[in-house]
N, CA and C atoms as an extended XYZ file, in Angstrom:
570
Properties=species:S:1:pos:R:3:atomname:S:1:resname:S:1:resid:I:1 pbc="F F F"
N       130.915      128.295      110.097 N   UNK     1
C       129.589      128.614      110.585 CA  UNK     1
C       128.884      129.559      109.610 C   UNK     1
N       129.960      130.484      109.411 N   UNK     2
C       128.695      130.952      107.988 CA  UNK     2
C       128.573      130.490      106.833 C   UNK     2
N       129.475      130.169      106.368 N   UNK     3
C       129.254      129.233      105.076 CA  UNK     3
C       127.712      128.407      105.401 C   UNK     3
N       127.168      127.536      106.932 N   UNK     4
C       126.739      127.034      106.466 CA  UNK     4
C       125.027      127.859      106.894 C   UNK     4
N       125.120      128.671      107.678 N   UNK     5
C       124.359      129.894      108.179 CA  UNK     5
C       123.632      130.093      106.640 C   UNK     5
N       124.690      130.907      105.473 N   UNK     6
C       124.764      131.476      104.104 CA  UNK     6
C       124.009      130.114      103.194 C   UNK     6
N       124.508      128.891      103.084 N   UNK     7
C       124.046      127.671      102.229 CA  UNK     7
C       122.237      127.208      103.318 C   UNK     7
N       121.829      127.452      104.456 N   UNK     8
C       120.892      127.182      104.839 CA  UNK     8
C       120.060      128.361      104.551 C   UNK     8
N       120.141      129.442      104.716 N   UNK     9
C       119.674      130.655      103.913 CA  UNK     9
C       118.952      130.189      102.338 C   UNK     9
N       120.132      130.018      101.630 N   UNK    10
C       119.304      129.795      100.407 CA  UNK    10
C       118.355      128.878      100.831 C   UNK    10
N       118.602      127.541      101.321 N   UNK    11
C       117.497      126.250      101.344 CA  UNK    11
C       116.476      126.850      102.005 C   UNK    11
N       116.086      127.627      103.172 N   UNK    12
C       115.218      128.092      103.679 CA  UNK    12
C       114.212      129.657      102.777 C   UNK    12
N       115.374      130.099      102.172 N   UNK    13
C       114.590      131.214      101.595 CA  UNK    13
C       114.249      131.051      100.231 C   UNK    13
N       114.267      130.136       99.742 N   UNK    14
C       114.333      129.422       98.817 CA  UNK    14
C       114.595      129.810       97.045 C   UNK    14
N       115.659      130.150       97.527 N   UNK    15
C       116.650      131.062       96.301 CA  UNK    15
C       116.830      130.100       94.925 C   UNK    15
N       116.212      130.634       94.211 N   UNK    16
C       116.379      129.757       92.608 CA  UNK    16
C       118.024      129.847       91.781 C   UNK    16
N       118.847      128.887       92.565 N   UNK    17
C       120.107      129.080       92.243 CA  UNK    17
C       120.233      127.981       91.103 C   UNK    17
N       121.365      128.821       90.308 N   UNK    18
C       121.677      127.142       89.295 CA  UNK    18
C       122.358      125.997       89.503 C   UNK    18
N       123.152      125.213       88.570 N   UNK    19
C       123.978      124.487       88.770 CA  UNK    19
C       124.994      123.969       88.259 C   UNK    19
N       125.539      123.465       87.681 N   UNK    20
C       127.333      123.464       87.014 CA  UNK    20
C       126.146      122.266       86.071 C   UNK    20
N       125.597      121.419       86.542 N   UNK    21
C       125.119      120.267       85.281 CA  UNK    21
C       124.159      120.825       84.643 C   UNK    21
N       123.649      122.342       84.668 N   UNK    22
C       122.850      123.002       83.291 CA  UNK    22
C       121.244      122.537       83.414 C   UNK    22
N       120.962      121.337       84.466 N   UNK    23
C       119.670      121.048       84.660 CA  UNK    23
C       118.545      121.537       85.663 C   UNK    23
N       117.453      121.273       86.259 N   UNK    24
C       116.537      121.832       87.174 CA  UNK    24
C       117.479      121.874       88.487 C   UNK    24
N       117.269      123.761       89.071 N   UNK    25
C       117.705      123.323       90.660 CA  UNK    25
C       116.342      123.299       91.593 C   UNK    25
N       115.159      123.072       90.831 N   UNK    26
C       114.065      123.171       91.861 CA  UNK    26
C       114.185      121.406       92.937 C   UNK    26
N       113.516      121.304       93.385 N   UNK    27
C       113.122      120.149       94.466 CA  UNK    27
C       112.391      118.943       93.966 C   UNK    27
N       112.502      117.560       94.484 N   UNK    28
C       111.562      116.846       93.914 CA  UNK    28
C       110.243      116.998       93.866 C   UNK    28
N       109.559      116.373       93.137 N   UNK    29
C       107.949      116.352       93.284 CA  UNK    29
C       107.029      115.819       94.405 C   UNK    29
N       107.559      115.150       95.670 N   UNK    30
C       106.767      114.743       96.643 CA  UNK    30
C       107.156      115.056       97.597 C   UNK    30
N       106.573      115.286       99.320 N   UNK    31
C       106.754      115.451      100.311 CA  UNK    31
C       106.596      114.380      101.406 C   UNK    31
N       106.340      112.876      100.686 N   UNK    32
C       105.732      111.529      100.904 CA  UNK    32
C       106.268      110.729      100.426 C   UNK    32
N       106.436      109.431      101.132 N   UNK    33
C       106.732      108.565      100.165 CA  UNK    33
C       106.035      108.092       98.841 C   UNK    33
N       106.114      107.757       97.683 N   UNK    34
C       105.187      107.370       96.431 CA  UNK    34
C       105.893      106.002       96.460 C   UNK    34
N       104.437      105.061       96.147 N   UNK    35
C       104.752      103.594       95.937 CA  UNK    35
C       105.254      103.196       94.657 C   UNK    35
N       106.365      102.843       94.632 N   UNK    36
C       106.915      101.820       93.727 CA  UNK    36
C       108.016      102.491       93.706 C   UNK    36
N       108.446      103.766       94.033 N   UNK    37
C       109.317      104.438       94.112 CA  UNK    37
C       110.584      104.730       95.137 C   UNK    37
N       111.076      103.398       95.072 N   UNK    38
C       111.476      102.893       96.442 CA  UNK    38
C       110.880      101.778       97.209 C   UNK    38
N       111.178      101.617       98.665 N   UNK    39
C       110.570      100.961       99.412 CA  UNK    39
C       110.805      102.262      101.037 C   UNK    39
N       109.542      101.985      101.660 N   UNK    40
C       109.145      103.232      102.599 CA  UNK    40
C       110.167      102.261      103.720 C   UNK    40
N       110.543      102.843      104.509 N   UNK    41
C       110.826      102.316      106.167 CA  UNK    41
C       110.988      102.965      107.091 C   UNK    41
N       110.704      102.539      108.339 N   UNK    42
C       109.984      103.187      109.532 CA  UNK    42
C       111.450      104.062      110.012 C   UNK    42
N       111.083      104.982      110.275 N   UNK    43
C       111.954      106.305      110.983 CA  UNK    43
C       112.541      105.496      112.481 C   UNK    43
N       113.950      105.585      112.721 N   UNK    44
C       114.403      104.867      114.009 CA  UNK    44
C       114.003      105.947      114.941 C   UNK    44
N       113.696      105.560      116.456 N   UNK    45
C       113.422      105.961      117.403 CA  UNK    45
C       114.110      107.390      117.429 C   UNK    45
N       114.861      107.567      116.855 N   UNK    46
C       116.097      108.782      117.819 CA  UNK    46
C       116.525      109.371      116.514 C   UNK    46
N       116.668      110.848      116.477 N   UNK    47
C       117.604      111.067      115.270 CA  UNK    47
C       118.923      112.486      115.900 C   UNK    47
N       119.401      112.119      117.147 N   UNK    48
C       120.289      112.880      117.800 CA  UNK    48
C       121.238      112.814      117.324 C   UNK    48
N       122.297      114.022      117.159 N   UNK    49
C       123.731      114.107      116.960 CA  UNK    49
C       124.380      113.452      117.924 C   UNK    49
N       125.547      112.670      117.856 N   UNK    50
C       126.511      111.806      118.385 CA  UNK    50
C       128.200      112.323      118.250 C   UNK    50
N       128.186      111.723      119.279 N   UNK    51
C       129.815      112.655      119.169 CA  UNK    51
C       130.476      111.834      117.560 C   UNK    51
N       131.382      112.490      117.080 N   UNK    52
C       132.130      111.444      115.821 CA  UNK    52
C       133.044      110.724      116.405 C   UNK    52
N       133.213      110.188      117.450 N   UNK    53
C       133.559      109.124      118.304 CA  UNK    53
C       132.971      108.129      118.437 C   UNK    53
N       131.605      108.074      118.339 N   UNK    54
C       130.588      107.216      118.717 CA  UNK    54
C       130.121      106.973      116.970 C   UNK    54
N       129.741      105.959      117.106 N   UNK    55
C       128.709      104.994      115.953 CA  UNK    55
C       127.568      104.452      116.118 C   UNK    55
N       126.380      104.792      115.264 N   UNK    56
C       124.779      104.355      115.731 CA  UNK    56
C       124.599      102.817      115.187 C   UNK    56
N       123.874      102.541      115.549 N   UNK    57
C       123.186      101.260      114.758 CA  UNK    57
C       122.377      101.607      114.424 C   UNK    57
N       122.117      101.079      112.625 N   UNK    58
C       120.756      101.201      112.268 CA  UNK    58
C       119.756      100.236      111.542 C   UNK    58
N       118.610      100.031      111.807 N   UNK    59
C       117.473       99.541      110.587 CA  UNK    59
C       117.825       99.030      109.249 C   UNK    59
N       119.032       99.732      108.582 N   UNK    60
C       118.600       99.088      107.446 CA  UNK    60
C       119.953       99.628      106.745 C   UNK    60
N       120.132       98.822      105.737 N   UNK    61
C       121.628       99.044      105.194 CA  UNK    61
C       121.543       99.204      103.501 C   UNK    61
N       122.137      100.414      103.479 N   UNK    62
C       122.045      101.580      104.143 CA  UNK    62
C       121.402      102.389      105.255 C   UNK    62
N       121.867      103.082      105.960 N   UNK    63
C       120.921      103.391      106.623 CA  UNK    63
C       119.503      104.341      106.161 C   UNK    63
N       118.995      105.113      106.388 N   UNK    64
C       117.818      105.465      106.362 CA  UNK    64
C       117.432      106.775      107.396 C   UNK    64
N       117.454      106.911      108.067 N   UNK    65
C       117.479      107.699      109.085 CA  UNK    65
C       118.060      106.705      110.212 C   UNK    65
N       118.077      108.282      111.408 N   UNK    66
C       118.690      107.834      112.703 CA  UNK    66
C       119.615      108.630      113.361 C   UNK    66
N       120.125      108.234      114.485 N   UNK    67
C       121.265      109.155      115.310 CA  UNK    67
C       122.479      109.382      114.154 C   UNK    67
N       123.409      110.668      114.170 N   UNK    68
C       124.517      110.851      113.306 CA  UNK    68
C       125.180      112.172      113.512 C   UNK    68
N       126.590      112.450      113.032 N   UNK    69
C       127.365      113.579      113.351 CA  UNK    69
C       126.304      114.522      113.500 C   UNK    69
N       127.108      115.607      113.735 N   UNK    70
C       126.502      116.761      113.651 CA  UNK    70
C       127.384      117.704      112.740 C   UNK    70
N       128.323      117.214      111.485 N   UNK    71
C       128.454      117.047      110.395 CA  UNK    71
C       127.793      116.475      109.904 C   UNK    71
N       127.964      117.027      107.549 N   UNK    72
C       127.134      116.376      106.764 CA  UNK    72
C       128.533      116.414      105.643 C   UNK    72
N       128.079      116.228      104.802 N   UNK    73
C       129.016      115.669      103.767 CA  UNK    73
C       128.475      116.489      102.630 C   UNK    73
N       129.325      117.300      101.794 N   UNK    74
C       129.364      118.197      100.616 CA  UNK    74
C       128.637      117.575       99.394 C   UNK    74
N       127.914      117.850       98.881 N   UNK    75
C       127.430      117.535       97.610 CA  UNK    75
C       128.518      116.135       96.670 C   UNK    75
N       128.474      115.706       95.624 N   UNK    76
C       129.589      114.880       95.088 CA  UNK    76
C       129.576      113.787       94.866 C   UNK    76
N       130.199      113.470       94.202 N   UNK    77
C       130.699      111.617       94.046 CA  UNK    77
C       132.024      111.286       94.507 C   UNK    77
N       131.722      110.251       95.752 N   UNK    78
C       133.207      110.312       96.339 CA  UNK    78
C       133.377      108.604       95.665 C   UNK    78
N       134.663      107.831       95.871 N   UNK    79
C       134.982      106.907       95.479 CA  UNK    79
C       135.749      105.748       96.578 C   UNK    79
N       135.090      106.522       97.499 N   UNK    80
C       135.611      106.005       99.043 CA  UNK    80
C       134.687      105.930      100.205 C   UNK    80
N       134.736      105.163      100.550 N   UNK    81
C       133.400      105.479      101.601 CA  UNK    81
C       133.758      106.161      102.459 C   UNK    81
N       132.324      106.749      103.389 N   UNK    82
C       131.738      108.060      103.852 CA  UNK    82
C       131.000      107.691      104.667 C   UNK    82
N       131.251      107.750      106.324 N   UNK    83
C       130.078      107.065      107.145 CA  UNK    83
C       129.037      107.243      107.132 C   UNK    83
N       128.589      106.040      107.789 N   UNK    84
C       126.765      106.137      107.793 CA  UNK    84
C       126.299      107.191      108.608 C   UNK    84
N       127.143      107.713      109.965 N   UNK    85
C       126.695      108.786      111.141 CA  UNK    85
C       127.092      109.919      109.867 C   UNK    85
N       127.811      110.224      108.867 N   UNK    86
C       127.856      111.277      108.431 CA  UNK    86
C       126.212      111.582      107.612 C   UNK    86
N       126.614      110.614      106.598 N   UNK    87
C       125.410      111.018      105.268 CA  UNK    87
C       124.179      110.521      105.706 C   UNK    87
N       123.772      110.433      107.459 N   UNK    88
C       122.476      110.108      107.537 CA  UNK    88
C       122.232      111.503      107.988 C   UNK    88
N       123.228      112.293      108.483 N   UNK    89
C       122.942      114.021      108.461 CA  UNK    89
C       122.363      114.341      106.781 C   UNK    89
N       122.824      113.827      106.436 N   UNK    90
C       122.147      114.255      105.109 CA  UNK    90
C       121.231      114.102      104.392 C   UNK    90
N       120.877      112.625      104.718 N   UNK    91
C       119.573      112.615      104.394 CA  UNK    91
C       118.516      113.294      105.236 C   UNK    91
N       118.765      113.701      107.034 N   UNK    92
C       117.874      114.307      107.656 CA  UNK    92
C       117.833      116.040      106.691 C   UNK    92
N       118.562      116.208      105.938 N   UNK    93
C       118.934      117.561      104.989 CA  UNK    93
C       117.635      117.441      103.976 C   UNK    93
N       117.505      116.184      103.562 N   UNK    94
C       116.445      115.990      102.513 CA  UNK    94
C       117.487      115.514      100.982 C   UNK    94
N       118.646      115.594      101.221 N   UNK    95
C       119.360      114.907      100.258 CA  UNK    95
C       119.041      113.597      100.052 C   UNK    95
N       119.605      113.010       98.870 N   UNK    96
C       119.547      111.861       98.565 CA  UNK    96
C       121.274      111.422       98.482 C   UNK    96
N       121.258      109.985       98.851 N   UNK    97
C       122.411      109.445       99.073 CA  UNK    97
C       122.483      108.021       98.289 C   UNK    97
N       123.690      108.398       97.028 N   UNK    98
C       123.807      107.195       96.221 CA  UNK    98
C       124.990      106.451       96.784 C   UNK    98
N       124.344      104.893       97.807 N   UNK    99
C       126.088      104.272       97.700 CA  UNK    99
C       125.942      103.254       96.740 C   UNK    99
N       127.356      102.725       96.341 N   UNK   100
C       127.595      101.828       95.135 CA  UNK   100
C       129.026      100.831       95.871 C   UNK   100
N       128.244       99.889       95.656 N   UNK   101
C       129.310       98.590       95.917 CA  UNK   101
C       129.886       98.142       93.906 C   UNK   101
N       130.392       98.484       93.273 N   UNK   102
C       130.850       98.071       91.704 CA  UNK   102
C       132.285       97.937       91.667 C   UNK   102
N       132.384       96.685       91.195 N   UNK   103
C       133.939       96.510       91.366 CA  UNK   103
C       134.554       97.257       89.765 C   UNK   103
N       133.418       97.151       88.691 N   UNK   104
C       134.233       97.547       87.352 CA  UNK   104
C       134.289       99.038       87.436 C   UNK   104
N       135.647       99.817       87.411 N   UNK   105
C       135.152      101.114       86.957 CA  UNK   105
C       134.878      101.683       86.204 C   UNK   105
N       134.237      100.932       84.904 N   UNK   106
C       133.566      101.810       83.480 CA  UNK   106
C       132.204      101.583       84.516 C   UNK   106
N       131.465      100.795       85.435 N   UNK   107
C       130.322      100.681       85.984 CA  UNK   107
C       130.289      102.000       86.851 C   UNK   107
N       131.614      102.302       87.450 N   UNK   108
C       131.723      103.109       88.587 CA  UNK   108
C       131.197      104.856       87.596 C   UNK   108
N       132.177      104.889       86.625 N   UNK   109
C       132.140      106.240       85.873 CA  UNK   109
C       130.528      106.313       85.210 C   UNK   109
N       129.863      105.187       84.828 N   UNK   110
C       128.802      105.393       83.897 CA  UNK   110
C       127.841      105.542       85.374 C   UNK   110
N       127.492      104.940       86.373 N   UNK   111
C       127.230      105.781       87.678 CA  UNK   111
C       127.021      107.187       87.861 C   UNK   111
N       128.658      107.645       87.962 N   UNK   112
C       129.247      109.075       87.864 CA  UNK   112
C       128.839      109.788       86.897 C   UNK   112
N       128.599      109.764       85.104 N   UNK   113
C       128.033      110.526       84.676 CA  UNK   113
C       126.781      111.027       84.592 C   UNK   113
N       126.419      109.577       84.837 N   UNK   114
C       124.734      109.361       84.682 CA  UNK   114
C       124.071      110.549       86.082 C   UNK   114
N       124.858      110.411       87.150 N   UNK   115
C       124.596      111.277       88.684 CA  UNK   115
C       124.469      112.679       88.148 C   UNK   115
N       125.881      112.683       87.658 N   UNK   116
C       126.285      114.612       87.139 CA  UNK   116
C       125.628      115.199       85.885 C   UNK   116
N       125.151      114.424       85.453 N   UNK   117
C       123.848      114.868       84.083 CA  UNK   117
C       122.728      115.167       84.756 C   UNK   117
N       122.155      114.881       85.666 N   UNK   118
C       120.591      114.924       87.323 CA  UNK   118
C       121.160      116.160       87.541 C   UNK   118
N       120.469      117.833       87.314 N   UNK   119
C       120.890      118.677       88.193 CA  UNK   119
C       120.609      118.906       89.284 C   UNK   119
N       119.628      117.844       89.657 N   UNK   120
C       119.838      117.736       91.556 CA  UNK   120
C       120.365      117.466       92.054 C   UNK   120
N       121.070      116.305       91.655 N   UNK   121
C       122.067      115.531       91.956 CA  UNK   121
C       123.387      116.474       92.954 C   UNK   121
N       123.987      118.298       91.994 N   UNK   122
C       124.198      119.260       92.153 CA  UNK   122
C       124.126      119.562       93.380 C   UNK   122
N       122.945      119.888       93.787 N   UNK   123
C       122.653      120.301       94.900 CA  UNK   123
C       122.184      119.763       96.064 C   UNK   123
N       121.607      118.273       95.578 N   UNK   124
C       120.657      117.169       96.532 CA  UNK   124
C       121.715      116.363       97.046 C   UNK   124
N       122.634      115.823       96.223 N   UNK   125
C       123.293      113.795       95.840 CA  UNK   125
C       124.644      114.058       96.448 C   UNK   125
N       124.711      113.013       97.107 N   UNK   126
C       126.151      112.794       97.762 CA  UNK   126
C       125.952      111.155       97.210 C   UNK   126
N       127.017      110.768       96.331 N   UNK   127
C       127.545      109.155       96.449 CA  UNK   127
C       128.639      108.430       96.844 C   UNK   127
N       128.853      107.458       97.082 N   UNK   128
C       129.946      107.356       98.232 CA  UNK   128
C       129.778      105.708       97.462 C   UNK   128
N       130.852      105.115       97.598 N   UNK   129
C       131.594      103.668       97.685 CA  UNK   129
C       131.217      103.012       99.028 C   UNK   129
N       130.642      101.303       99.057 N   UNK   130
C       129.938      101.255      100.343 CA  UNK   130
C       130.060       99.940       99.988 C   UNK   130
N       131.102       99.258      100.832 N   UNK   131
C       131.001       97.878      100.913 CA  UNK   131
C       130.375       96.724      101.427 C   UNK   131
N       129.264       97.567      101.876 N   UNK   132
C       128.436       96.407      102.846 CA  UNK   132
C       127.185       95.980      102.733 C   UNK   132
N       127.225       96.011      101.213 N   UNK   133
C       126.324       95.353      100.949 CA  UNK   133
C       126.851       93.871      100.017 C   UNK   133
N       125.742       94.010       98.803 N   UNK   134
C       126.613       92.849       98.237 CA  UNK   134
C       127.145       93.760       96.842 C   UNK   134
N       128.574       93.030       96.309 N   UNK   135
C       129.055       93.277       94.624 CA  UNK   135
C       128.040       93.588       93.614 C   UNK   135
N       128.154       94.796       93.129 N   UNK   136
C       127.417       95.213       91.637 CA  UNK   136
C       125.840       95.749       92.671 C   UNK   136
N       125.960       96.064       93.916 N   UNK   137
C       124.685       96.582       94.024 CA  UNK   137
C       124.580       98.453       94.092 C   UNK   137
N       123.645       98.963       93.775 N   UNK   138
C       123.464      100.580       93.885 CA  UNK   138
C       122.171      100.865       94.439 C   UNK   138
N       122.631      101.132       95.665 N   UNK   139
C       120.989      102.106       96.611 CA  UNK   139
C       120.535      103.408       96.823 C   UNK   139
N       119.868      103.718       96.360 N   UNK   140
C       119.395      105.415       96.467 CA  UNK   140
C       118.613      105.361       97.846 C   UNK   140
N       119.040      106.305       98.544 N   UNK   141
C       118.346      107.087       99.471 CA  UNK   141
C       118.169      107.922       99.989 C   UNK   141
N       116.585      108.206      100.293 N   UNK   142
C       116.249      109.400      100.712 CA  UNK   142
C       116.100      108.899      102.700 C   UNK   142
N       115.351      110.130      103.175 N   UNK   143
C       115.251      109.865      104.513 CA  UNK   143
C       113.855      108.849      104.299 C   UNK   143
N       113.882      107.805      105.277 N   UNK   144
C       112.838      107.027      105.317 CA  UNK   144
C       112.530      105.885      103.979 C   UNK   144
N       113.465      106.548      102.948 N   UNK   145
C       113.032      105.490      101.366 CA  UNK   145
C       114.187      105.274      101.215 C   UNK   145
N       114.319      103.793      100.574 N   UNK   146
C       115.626      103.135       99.708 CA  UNK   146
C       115.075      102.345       98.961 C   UNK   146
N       115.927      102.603       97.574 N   UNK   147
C       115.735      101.748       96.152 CA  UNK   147
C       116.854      100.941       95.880 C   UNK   147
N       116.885       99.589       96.576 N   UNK   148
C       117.917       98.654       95.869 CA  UNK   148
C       117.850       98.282       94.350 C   UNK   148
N       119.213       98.200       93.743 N   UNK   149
C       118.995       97.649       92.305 CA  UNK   149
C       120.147       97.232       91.972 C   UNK   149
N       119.984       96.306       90.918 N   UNK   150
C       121.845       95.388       91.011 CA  UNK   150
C       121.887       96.446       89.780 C   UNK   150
N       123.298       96.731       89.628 N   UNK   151
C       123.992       97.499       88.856 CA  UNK   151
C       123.315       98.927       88.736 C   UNK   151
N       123.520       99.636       87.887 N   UNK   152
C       123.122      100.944       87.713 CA  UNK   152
C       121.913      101.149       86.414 C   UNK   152
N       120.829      101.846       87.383 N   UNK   153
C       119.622      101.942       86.072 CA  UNK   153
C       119.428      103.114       86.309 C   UNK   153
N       119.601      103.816       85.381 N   UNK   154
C       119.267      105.434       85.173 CA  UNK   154
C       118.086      105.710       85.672 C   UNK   154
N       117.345      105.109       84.649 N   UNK   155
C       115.604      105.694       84.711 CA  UNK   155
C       115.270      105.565       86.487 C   UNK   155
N       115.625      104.894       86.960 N   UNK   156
C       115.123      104.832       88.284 CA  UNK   156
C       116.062      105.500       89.168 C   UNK   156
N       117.580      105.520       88.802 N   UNK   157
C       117.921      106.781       89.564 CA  UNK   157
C       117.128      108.250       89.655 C   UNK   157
N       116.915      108.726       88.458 N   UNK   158
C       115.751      109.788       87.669 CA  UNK   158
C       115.499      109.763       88.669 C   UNK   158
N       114.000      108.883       88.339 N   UNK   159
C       112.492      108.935       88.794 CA  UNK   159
C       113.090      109.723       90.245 C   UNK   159
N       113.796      108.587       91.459 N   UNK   160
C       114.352      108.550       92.523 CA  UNK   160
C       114.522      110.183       92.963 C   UNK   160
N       115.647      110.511       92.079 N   UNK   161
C       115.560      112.342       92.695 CA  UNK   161
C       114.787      113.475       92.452 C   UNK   161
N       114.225      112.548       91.006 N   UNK   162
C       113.377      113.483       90.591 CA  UNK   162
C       111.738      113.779       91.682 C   UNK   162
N       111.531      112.645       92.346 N   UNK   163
C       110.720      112.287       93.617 CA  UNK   163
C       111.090      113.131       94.469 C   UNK   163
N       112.074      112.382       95.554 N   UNK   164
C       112.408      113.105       96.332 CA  UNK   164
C       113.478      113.699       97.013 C   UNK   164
N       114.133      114.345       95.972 N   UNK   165
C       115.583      115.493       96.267 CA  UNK   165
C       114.824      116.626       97.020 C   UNK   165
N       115.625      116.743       98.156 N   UNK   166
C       115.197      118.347       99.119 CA  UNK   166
C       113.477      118.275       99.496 C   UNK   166
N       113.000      116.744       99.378 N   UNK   167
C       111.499      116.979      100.191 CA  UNK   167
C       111.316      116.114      101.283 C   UNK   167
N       112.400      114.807      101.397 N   UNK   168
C       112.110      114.699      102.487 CA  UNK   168
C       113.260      114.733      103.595 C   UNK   168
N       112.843      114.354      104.987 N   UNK   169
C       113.662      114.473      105.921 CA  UNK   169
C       113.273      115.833      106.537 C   UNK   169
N       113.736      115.822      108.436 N   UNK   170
C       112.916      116.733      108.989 CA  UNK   170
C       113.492      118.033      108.801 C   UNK   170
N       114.825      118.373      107.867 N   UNK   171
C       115.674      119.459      107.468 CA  UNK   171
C       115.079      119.511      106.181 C   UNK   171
N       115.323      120.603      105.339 N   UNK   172
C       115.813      120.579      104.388 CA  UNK   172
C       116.659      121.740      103.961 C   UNK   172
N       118.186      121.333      103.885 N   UNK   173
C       118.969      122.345      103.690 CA  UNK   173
C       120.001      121.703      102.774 C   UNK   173
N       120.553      122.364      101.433 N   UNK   174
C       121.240      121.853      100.258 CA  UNK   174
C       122.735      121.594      100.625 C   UNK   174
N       122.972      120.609      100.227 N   UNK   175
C       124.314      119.916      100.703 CA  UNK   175
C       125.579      121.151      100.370 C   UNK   175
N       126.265      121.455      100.963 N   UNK   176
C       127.505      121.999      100.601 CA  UNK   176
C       128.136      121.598       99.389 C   UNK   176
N       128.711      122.545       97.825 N   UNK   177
C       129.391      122.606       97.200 CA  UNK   177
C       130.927      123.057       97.654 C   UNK   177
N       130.637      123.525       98.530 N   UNK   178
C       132.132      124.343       98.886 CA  UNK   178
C       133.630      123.899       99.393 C   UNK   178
N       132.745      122.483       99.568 N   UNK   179
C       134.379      122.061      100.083 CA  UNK   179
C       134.568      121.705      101.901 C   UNK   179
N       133.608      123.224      102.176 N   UNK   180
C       133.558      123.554      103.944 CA  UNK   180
C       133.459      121.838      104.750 C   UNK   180
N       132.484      121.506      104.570 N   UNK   181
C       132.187      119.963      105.065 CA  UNK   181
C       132.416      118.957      104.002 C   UNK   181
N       133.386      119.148      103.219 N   UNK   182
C       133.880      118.082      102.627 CA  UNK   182
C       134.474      116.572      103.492 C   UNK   182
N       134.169      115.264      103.099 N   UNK   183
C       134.608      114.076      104.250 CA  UNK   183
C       135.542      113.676      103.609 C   UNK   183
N       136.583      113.396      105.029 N   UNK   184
C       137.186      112.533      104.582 CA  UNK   184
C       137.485      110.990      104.720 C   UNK   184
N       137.848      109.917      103.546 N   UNK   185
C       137.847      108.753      103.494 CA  UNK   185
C       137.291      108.076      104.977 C   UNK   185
N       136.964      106.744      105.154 N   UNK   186
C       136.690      106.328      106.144 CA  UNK   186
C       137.353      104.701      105.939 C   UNK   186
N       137.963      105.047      107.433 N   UNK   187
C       138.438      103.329      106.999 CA  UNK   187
C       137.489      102.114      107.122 C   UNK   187
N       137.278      101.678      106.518 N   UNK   188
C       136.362      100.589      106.566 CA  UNK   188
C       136.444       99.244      106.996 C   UNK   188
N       137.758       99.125      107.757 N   UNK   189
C       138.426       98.115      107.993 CA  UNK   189
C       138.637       96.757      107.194 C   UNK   189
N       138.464       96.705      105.558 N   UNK   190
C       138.487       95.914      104.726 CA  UNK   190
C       139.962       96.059      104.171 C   UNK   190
């Protein structure tokens, strides 16, 4: 509880902290969706915490917003998937959430560096392994926006956080580095 008391502090008081990737820890540039920058979609009815027993349905896959833990998931690149009730807490945070369906892992690592070179990424980006879409696809999302794209394109990852890391969603509080709400694996039944 204080860890996350202490990490909402900074996001609220808005403390110019750094970051381990040496780049900007300020916020994206919009508080809106911007066209071409993504695709916008409509906010689901409900965005209540659910027991982690329970599972929401949502709009759009990835999800986007909606009902979800009342856990969030630590900053990072995980290599396992990470439920949708978790990291849609996170996007209500104003994070951005990279999942990646890539079967090659020089695709998976050039992903991974390309993420950890973004110093928002730092403080904004949780990515996670996500099988449900189709092979070789990568979706960025924010709350309300997702950018499908087959394989991995930098420049539009960029643009993507450089938009909107920590502006949208009805929170905005910086994902945990610490470990505290670190997730673990999810079976995916595959």
């Amino acid at each position: 509880v204080i860890a996350v008391l202490v990490i909402g502090g900074f996001a609220v008081g808005g403390a110019g902290f750094g970051n381990s990737g040496g780049g900007p820890s300020r916020t994206g540039s919009s508080e809106q969706y911007v066209e071409g920058v993504g695709v916008s979609q409509d906010e689901m009815p409900t965005i209540r915490h659910i027991p982690e027993s329970e599972t929401a349905v949502y709009a759009t896959v990835p999800a986007t917003s909606g009902d979800h833990w009342a856990r969030w998931s630590s900053c990072g690149f995980f290599e396992h998937t990470l439920a949708d009730e978790l990291i849609v807490h996170n996007l209500e945070h104003g994070n951005i959430v990279v999942s990646y369906n890539l079967s090659a892992q020089e695709d998976i690592e050039r992903l991974k560096d390309i993420l950890e070179e973004l110093g928002l990424f730092s403080v904004w980006g949780v990515a996670r392994a996500y099988n449900e879409m189709p092979e070789g696809t990568v979706v960025a999302t924010a709350w309300t926006v997702l950018d499908t794209m087959e394989g991995v394109d930098e420049q539009r990852l960029r643009t993507f956080f450089e938009t909107y890391a920590g502006t949208l969603g009805p929170e905005r509080i910086v994902c945990s580095q610490s470990g505290v709400m670190d997730p673990p694996p999810v079976d995916s039944g595959s």
